[in-house]
PDB file of C-alpha atoms and ligand atoms in Angstrom:
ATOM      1  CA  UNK A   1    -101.584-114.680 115.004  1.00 47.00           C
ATOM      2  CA  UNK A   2    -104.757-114.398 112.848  1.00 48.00           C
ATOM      3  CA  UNK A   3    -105.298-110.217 111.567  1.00 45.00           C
ATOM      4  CA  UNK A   4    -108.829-110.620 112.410  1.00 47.00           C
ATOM      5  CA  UNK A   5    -108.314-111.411 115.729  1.00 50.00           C
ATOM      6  CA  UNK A   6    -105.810-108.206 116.438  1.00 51.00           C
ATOM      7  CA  UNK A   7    -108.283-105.441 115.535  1.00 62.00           C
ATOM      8  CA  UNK A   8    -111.218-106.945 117.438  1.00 62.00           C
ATOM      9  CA  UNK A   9    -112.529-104.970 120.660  1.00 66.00           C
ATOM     10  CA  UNK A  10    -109.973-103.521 122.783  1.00 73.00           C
ATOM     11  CA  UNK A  11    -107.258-102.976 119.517  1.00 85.00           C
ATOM     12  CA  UNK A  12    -110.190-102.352 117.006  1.00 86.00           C
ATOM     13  CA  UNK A  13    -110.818 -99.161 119.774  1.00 89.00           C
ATOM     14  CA  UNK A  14    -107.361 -98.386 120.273  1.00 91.00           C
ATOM     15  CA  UNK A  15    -107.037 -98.090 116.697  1.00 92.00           C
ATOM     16  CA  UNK A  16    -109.652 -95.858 115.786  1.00 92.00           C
ATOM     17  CA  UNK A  17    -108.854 -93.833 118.570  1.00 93.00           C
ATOM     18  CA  UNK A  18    -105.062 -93.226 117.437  1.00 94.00           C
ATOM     19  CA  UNK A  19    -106.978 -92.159 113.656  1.00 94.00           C
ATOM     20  CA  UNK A  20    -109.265 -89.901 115.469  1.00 93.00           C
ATOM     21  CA  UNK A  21    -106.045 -88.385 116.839  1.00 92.00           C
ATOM     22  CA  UNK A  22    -105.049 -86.989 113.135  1.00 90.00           C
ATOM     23  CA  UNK A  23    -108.636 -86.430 111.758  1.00 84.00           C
ATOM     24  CA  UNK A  24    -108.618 -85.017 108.197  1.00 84.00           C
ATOM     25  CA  UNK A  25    -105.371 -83.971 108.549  1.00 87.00           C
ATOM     26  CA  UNK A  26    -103.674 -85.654 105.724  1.00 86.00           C
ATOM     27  CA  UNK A  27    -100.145 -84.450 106.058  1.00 90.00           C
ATOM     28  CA  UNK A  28    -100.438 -86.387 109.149  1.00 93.00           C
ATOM     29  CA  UNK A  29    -100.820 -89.845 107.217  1.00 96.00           C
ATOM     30  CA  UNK A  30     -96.975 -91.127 108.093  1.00 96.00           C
ATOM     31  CA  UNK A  31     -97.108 -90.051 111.502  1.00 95.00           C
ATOM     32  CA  UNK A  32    -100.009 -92.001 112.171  1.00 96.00           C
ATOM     33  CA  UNK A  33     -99.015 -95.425 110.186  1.00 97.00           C
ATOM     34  CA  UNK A  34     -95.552 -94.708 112.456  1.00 95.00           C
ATOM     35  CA  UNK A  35     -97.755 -94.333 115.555  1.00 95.00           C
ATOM     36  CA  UNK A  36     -99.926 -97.206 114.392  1.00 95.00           C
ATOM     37  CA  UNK A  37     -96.999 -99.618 113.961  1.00 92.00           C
ATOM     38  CA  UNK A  38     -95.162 -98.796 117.278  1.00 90.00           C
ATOM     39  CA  UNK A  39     -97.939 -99.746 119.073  1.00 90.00           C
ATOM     40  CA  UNK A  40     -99.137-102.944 117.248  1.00 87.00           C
ATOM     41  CA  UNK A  41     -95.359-104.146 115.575  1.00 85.00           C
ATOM     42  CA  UNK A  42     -97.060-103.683 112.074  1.00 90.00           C
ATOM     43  CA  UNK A  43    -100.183-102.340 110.542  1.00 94.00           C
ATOM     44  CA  UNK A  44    -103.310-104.170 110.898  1.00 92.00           C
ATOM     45  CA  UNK A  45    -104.531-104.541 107.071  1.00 92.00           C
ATOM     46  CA  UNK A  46    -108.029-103.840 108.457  1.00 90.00           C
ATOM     47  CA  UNK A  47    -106.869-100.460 109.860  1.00 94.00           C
ATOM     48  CA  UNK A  48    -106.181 -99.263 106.132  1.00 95.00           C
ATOM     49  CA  UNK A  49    -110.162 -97.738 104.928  1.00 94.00           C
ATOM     50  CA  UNK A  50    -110.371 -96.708 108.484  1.00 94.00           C
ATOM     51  CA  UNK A  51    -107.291 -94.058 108.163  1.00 96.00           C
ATOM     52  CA  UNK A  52    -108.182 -93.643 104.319  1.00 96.00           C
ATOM     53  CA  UNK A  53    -111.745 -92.653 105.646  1.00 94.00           C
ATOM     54  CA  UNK A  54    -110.311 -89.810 108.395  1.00 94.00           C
ATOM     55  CA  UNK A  55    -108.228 -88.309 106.241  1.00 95.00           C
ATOM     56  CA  UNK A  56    -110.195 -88.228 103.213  1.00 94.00           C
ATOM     57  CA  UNK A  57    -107.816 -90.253 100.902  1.00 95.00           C
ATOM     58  CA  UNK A  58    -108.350 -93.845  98.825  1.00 96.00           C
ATOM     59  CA  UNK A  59    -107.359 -96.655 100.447  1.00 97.00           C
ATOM     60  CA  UNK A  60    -105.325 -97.328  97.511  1.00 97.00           C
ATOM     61  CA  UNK A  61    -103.612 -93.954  98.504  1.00 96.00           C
ATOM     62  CA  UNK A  62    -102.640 -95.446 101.947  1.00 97.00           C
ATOM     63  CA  UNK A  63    -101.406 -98.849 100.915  1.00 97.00           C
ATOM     64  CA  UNK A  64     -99.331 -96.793  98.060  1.00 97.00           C
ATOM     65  CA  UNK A  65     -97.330 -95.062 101.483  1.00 97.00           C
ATOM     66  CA  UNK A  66     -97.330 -98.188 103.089  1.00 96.00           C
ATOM     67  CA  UNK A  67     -95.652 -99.934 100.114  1.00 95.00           C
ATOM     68  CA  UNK A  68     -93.258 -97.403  99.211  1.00 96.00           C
ATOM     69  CA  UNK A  69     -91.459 -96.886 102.746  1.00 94.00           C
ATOM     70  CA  UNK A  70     -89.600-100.262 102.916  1.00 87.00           C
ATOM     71  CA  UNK A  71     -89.892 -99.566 107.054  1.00 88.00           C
ATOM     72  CA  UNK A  72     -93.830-100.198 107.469  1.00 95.00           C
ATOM     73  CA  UNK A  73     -95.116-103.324 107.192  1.00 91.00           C
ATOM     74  CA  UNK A  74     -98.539-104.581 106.941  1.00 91.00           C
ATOM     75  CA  UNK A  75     -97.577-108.158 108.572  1.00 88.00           C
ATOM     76  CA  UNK A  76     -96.735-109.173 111.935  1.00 89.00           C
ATOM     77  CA  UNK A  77     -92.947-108.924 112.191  1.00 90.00           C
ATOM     78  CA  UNK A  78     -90.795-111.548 115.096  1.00 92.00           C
ATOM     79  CA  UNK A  79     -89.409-109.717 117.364  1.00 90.00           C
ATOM     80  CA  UNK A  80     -86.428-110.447 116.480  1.00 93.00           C
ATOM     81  CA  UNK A  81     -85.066-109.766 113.100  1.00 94.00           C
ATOM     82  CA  UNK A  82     -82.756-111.777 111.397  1.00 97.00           C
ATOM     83  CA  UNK A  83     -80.739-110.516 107.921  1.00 96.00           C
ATOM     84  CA  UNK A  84     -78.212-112.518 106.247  1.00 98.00           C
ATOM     85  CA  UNK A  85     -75.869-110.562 104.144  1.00 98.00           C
ATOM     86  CA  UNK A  86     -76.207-112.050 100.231  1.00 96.00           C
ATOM     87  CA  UNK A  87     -73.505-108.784  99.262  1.00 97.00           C
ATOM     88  CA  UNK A  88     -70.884-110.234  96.961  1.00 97.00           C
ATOM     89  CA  UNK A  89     -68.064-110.602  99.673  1.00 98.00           C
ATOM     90  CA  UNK A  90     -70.091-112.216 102.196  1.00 98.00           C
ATOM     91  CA  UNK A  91     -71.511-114.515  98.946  1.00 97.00           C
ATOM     92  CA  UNK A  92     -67.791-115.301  98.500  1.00 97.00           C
ATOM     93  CA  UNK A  93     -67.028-116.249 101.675  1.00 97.00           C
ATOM     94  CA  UNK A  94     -70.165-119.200 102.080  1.00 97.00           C
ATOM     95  CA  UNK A  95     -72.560-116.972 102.515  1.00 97.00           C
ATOM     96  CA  UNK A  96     -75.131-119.019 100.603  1.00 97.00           C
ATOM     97  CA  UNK A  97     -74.118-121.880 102.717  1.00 97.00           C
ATOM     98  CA  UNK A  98     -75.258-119.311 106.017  1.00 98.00           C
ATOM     99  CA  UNK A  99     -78.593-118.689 104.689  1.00 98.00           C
ATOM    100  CA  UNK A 100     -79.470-121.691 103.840  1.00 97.00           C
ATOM    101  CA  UNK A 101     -78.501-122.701 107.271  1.00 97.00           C
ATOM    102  CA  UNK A 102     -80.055-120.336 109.123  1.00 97.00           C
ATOM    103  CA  UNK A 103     -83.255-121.133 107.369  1.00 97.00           C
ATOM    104  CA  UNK A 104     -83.056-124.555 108.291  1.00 96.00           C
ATOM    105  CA  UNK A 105     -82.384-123.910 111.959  1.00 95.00           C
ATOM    106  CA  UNK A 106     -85.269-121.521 112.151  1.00 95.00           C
ATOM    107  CA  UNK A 107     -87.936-123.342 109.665  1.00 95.00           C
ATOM    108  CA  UNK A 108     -88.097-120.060 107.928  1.00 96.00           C
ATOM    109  CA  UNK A 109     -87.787-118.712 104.104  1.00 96.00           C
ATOM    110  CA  UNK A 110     -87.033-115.455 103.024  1.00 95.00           C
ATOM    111  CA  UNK A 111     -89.700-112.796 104.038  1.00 91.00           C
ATOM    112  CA  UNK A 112     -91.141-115.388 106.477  1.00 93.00           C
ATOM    113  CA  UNK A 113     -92.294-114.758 110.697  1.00 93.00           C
ATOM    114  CA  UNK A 114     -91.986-118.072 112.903  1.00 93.00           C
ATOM    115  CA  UNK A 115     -95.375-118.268 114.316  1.00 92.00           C
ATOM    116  CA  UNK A 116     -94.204-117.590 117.589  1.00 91.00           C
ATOM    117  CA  UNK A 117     -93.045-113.967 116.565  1.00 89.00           C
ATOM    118  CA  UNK A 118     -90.186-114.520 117.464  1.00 92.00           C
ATOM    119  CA  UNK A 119     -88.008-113.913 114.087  1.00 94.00           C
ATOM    120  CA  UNK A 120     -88.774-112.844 110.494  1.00 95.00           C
ATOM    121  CA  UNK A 121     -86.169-113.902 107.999  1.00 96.00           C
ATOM    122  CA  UNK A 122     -84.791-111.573 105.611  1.00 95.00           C
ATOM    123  CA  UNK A 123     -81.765-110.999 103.303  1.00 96.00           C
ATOM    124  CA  UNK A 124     -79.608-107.982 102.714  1.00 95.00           C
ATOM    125  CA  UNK A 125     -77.691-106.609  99.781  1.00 95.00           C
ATOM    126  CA  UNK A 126     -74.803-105.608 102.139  1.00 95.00           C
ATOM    127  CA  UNK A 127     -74.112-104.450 105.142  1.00 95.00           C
ATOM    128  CA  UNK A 128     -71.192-102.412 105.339  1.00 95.00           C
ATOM    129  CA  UNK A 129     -68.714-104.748 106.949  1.00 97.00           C
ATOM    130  CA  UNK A 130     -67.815-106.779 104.035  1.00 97.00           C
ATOM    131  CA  UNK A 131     -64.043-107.614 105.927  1.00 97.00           C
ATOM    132  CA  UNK A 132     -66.147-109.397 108.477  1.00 97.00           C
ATOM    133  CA  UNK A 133     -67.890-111.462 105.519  1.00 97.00           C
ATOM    134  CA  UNK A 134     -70.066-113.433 106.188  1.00 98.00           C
ATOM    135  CA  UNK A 135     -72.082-111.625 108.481  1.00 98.00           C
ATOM    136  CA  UNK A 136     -75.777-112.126 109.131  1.00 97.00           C
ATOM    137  CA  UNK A 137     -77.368-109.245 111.582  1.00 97.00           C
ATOM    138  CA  UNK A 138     -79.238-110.559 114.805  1.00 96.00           C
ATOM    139  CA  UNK A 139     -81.743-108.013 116.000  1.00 91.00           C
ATOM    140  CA  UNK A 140     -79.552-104.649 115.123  1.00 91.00           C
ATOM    141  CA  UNK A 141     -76.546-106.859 116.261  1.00 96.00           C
ATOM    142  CA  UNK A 142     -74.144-107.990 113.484  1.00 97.00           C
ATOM    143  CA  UNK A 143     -72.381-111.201 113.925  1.00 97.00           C
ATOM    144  CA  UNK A 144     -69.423-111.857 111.759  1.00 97.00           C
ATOM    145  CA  UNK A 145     -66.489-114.330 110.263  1.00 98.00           C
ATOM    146  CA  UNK A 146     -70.275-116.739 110.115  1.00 98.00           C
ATOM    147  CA  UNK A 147     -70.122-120.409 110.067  1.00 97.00           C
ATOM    148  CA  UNK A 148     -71.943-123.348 110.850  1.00 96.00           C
ATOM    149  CA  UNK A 149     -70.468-123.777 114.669  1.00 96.00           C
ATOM    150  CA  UNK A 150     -71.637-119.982 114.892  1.00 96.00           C
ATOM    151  CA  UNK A 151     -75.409-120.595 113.585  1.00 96.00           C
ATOM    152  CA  UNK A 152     -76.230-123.343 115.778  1.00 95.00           C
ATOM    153  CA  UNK A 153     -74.972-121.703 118.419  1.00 95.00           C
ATOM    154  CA  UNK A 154     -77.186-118.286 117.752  1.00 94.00           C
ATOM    155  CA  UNK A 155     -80.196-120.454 117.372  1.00 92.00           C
ATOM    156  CA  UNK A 156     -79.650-123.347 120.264  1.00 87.00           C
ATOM    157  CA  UNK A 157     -83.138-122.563 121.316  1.00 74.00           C
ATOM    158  CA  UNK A 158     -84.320-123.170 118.101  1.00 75.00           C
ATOM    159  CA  UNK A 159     -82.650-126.977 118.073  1.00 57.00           C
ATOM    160  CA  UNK A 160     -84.930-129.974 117.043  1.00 46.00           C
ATOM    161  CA  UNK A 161     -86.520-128.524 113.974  1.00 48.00           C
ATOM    162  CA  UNK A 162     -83.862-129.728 111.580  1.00 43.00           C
TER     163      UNK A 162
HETATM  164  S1  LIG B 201     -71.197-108.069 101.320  1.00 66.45           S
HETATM  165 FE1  LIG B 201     -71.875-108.705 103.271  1.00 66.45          FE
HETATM  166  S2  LIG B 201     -71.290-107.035 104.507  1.00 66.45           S
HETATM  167 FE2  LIG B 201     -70.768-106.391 102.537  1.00 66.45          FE
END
């Protein structure tokens, strides 16, 4: 999906009018990336000068937010996420092996969104169940004790692109 395209006519509007909601109030600049992002899955790049512009603040001001909470993103995100453990016990245990796997099974590299927004890739430092090792995390859901059997059978739909 091309950004340009999102924020023309109807989401250009419904953008603007979700800004309008917070004018000039500046305290109200997480709130209204939050509000932003539940409605569109991310925030629109383009949406950036218009919020610095309402609440009276750089752009470079807004982008600094947006970078520094790890939980807003300025790219379209799949809808569902994928996160393969790379923690030490989970490395251990073929972990490596998993990612590389699950990369190949959904044509993805780290950081990446299938075009169909239907996953974004990404890799974790651990996730608290290191006895389950390896684990990789399917949409909030972790999966553990990975291997190979497991990750073709979490992506059958995604068969053919190896
Ligand atoms: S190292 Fe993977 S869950 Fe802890």
């Amino acid at each position: 999906m091309d950004n340009e395209e999102i924020i023309r006519g109807a989401d250009l509007a419904r953008i603007i009018a979700i800004v309008s909601e917070y004018s000039q109030q500046k305290w109200a600049l997480i709130p209204l990336l939050q509000k932003i992002q539940s409605e569109f899955g991310y925030i629109p790049p383009q949406s950036i000068p218009i919020i610095a512009k309402n609440l009276r603040l750089f752009p470079s001001q807004v982008q600094g937010v947006i970078s520094f909470y790890t939980q807003l993103y300025t790219q379209p995100r799949g809808r569902k996420v994928i996160r393969v453990c790379r923690g030490t016990a989970c490395h251990v245990r073929g972990g490596k092996t998993i990612l590389k796997l699950v990369k190949r099974h959904l044509d993805l590299e780290e950081g990446e969104t299938s075009p169909d927004l239907e996953y974004t890739l990404e890799t974790v430092a651990c996730i608290g169940v290191c006895a389950l090792a390896p684990n990789i995390v399917v949409a909030d859901h972790v999966h553990g004790h990975m291997n190979p059997k497991k990750v073709a059978q979490l992506f059958r739909n995604r068969e053919g692109r190896e």
